[in-house]
mmCIF file of C-alpha atoms in Angstrom:
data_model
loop_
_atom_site.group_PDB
_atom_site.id
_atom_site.type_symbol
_atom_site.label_atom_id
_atom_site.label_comp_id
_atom_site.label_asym_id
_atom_site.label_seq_id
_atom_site.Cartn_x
_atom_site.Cartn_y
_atom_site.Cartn_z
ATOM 1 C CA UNK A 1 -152.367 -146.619 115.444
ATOM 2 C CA UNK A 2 -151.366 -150.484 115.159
ATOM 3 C CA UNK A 3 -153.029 -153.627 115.967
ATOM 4 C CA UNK A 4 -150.983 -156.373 116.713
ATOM 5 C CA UNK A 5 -152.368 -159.512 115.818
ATOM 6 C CA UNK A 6 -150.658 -161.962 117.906
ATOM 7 C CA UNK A 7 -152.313 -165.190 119.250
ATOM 8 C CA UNK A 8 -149.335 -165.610 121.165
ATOM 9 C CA UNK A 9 -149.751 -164.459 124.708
ATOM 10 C CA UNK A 10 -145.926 -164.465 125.888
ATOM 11 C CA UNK A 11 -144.936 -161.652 123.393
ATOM 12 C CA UNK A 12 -147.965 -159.736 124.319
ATOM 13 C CA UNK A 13 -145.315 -157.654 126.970
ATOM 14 C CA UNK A 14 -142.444 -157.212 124.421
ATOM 15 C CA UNK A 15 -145.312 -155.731 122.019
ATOM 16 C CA UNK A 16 -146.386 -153.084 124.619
ATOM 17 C CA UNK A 17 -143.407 -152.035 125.620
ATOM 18 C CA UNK A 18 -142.115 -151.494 122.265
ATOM 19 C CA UNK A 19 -144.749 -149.578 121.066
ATOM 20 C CA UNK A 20 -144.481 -147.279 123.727
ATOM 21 C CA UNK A 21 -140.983 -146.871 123.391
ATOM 22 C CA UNK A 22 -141.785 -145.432 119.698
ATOM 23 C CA UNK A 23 -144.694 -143.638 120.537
ATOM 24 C CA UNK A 24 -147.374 -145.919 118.673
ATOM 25 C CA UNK A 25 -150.724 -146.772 120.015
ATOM 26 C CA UNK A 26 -151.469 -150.498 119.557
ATOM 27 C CA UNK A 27 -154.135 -152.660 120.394
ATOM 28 C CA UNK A 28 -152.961 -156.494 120.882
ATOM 29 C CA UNK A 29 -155.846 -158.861 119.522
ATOM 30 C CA UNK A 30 -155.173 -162.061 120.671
ATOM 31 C CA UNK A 31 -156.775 -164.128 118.723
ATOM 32 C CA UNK A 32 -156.035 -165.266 114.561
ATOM 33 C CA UNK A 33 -156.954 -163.869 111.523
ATOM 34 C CA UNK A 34 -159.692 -165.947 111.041
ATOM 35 C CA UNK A 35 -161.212 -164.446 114.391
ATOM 36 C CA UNK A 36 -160.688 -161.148 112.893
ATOM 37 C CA UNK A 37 -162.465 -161.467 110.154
ATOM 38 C CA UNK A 38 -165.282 -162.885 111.585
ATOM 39 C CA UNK A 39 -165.660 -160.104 114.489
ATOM 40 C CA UNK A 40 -164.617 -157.219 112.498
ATOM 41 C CA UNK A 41 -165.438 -157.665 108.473
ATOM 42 C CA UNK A 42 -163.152 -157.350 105.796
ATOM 43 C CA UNK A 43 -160.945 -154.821 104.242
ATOM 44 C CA UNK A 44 -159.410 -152.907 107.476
ATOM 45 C CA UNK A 45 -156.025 -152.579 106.895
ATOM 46 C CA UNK A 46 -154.386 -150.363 104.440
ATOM 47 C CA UNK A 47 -150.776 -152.201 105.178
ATOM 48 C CA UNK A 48 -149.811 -156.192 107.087
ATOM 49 C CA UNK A 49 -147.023 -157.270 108.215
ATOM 50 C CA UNK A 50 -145.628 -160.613 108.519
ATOM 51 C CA UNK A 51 -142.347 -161.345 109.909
ATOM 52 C CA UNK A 52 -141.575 -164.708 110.154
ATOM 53 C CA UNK A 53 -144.981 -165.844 110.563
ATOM 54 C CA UNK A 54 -146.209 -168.180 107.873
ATOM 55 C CA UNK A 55 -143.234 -170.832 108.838
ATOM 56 C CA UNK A 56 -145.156 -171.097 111.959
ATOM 57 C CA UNK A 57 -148.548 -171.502 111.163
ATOM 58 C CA UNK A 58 -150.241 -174.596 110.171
ATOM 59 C CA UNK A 59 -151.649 -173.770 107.001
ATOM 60 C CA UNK A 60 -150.170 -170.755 105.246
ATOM 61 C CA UNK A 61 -152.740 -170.840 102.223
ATOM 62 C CA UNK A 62 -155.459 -170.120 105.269
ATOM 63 C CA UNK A 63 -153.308 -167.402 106.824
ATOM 64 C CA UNK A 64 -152.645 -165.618 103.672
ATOM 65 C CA UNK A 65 -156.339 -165.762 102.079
ATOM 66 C CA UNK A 66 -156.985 -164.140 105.513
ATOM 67 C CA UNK A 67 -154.806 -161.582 104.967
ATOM 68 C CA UNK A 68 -155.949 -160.953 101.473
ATOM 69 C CA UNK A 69 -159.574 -160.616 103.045
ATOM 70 C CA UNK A 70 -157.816 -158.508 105.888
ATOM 71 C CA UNK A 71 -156.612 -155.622 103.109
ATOM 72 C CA UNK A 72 -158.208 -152.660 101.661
ATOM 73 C CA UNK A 73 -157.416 -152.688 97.657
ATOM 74 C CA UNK A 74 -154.239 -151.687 97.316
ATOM 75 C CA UNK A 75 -153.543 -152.669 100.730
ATOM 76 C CA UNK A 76 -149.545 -153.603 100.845
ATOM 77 C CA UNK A 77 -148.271 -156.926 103.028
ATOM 78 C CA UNK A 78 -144.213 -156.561 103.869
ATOM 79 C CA UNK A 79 -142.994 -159.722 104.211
ATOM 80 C CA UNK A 80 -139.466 -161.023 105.670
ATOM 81 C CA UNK A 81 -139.710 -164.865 105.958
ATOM 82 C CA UNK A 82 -137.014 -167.487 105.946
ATOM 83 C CA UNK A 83 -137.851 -169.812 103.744
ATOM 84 C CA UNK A 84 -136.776 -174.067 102.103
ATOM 85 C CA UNK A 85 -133.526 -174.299 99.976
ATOM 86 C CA UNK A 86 -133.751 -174.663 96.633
ATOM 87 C CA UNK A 87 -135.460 -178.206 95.917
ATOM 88 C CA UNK A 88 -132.739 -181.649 95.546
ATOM 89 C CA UNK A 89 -130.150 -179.522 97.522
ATOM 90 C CA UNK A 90 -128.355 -181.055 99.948
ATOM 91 C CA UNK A 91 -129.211 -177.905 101.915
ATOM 92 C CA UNK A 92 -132.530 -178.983 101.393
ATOM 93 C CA UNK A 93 -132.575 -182.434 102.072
ATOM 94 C CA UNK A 94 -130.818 -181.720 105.198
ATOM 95 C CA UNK A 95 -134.165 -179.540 106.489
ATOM 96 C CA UNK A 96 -136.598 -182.478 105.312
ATOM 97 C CA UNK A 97 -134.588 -184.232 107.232
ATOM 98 C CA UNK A 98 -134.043 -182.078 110.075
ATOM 99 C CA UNK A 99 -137.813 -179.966 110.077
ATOM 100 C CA UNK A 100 -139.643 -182.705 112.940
ATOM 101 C CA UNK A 101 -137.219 -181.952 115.568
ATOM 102 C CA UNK A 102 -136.213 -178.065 114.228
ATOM 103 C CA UNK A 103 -140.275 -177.654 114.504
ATOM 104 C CA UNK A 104 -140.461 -179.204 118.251
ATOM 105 C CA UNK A 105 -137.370 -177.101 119.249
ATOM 106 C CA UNK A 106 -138.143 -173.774 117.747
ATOM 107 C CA UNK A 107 -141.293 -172.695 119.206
ATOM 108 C CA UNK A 108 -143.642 -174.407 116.039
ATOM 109 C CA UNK A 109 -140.946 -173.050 112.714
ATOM 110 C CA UNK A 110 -140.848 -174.920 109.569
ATOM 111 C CA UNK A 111 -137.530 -174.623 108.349
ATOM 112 C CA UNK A 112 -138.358 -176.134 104.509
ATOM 113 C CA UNK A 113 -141.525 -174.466 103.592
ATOM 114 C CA UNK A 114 -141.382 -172.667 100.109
ATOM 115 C CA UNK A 115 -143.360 -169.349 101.322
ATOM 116 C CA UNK A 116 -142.892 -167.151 98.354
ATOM 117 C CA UNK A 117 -144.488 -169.932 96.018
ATOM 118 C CA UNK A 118 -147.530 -169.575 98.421
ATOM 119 C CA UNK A 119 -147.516 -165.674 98.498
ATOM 120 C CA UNK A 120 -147.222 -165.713 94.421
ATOM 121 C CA UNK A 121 -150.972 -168.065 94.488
ATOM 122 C CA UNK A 122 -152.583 -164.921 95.320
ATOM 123 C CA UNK A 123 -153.553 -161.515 92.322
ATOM 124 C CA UNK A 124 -150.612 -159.937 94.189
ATOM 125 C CA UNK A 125 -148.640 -157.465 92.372
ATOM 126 C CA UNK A 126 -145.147 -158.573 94.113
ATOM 127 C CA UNK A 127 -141.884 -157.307 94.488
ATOM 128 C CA UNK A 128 -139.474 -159.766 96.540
ATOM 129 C CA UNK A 129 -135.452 -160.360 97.035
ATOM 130 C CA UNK A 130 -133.750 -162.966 98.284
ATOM 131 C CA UNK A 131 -130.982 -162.239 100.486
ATOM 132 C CA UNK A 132 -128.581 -165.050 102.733
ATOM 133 C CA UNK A 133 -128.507 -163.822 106.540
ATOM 134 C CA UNK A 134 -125.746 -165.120 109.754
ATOM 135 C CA UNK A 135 -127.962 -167.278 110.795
ATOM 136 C CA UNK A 136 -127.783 -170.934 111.005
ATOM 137 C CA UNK A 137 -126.634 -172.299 107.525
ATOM 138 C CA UNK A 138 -129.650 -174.094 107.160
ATOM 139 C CA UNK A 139 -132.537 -171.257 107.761
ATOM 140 C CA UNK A 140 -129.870 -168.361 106.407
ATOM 141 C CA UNK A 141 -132.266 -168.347 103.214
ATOM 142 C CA UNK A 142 -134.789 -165.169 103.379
ATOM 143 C CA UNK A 143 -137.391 -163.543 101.009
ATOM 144 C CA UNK A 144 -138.436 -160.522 102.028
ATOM 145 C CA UNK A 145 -140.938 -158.311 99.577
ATOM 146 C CA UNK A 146 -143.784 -156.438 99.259
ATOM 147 C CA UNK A 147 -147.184 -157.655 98.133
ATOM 148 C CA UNK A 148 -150.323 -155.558 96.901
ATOM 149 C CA UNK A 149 -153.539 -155.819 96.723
ATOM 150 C CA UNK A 150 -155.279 -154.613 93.360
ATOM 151 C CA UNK A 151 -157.988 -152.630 92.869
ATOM 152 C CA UNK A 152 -161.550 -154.042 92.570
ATOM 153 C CA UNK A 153 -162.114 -155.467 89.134
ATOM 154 C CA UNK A 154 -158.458 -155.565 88.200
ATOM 155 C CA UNK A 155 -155.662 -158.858 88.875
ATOM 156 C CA UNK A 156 -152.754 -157.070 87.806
ATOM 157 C CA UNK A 157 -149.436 -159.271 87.803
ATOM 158 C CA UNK A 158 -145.930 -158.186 87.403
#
C-alpha cells in the first residue's frame, strides 16, 4: 500500500483515481510531514518520493529533515526536482529575476532554488544525474537521484 502525503486538497481526486487505475491501495493524509511525524512516530517508510516538491515548499531544510525522520535506515527517497542554473549565469540571473512573479503564477514553484545542495546536507548516501528536459528554457534544468538512509551508527558518504 501507499500513502500519499499531500496537503494539497485539489489533487486529492487525481491521486485516487490513479491509484485505482494501477491497482494500489493508498491512503491520502492531508496534512505535512511535520503532522506526520507528530501523529504517527518516526521511521515508517521503507521508500519517499518527492517529485517536484521541495521547489514548492517554504523551507526545504524542514521538509527534508522530515523526511529523514520519516525513513526506516536504509530507507531510499527518489527524487526528480527542477532545480536554479548554475550560479552568475545569465540563465540564472534571469530566474532571480523572474522567481516573484514565476512563484505567484505557478501554484507556489521556486524556479532558482539549488535543491541538490540541500539534499547533499543530509548522511545520505546519493546517487543523482542531471538531465535538460522540453520544458521552458528557464526550469529545463532537473536532478533526479536516489538518496539513502544509513544504518544506525554508520554516516556513510559516497
Amino acid at each position: 500500500s501507499v500513502m500519499s502525503l499531500e496537503p494539497n486538497a485539489n489533487l486529492h481526486e487525481n491521486i485516487r483515481i490513479t491509484a485505482e487505475k494501477y491497482g494500489v491501495t493508498t491512503e491520502i493524509y492531508p496534512k505535512f510531514s511535520s503532522q506526520l511525524l507528530a501523529e504517527r512516530g518516526e521511521e515508517l517508510f521503507d521508500f519517499v518520493i518527492i517529485g517536484n516538491v521541495l521547489c514548492e515548499v517554504p523551507n526545504q531544510e524542514s521538509v527534508l529533515d522530515d523526511v529523514y525522520r520519516l525513513l526506516k535506515p536504509e530507507g531510499i527517497v527518489y527524487f526528480v526536482e527542477h532545480v536554479a542554473c548554475v550560479a552568475g549565469s545569465e540563465t540564472r540571473q534571469f530566474q532571480d529575476m523572474i522567481n516573484p512573479l514565476w512563484k505567484t503564477v505557478s501554484g507556489g514553484c521556486n524556479c532558482n532554488r539549488e535543491t541538490l545542495k540541500e539534499i547533499w546536507k543530509k548522511k545520505w548516501q546519493l546517487f543523482a544525474w542531471e538531465v535538460k528536459t522540453s520544458g521552458p528554457w528557464f526550469i529545463n534544468r532537473i536532478h533526479l537521484g536516489l538518496a539513502m538512509k544509513p544504518k544506525v551508527g554508520t554516516e556513510a558518504r559516497l
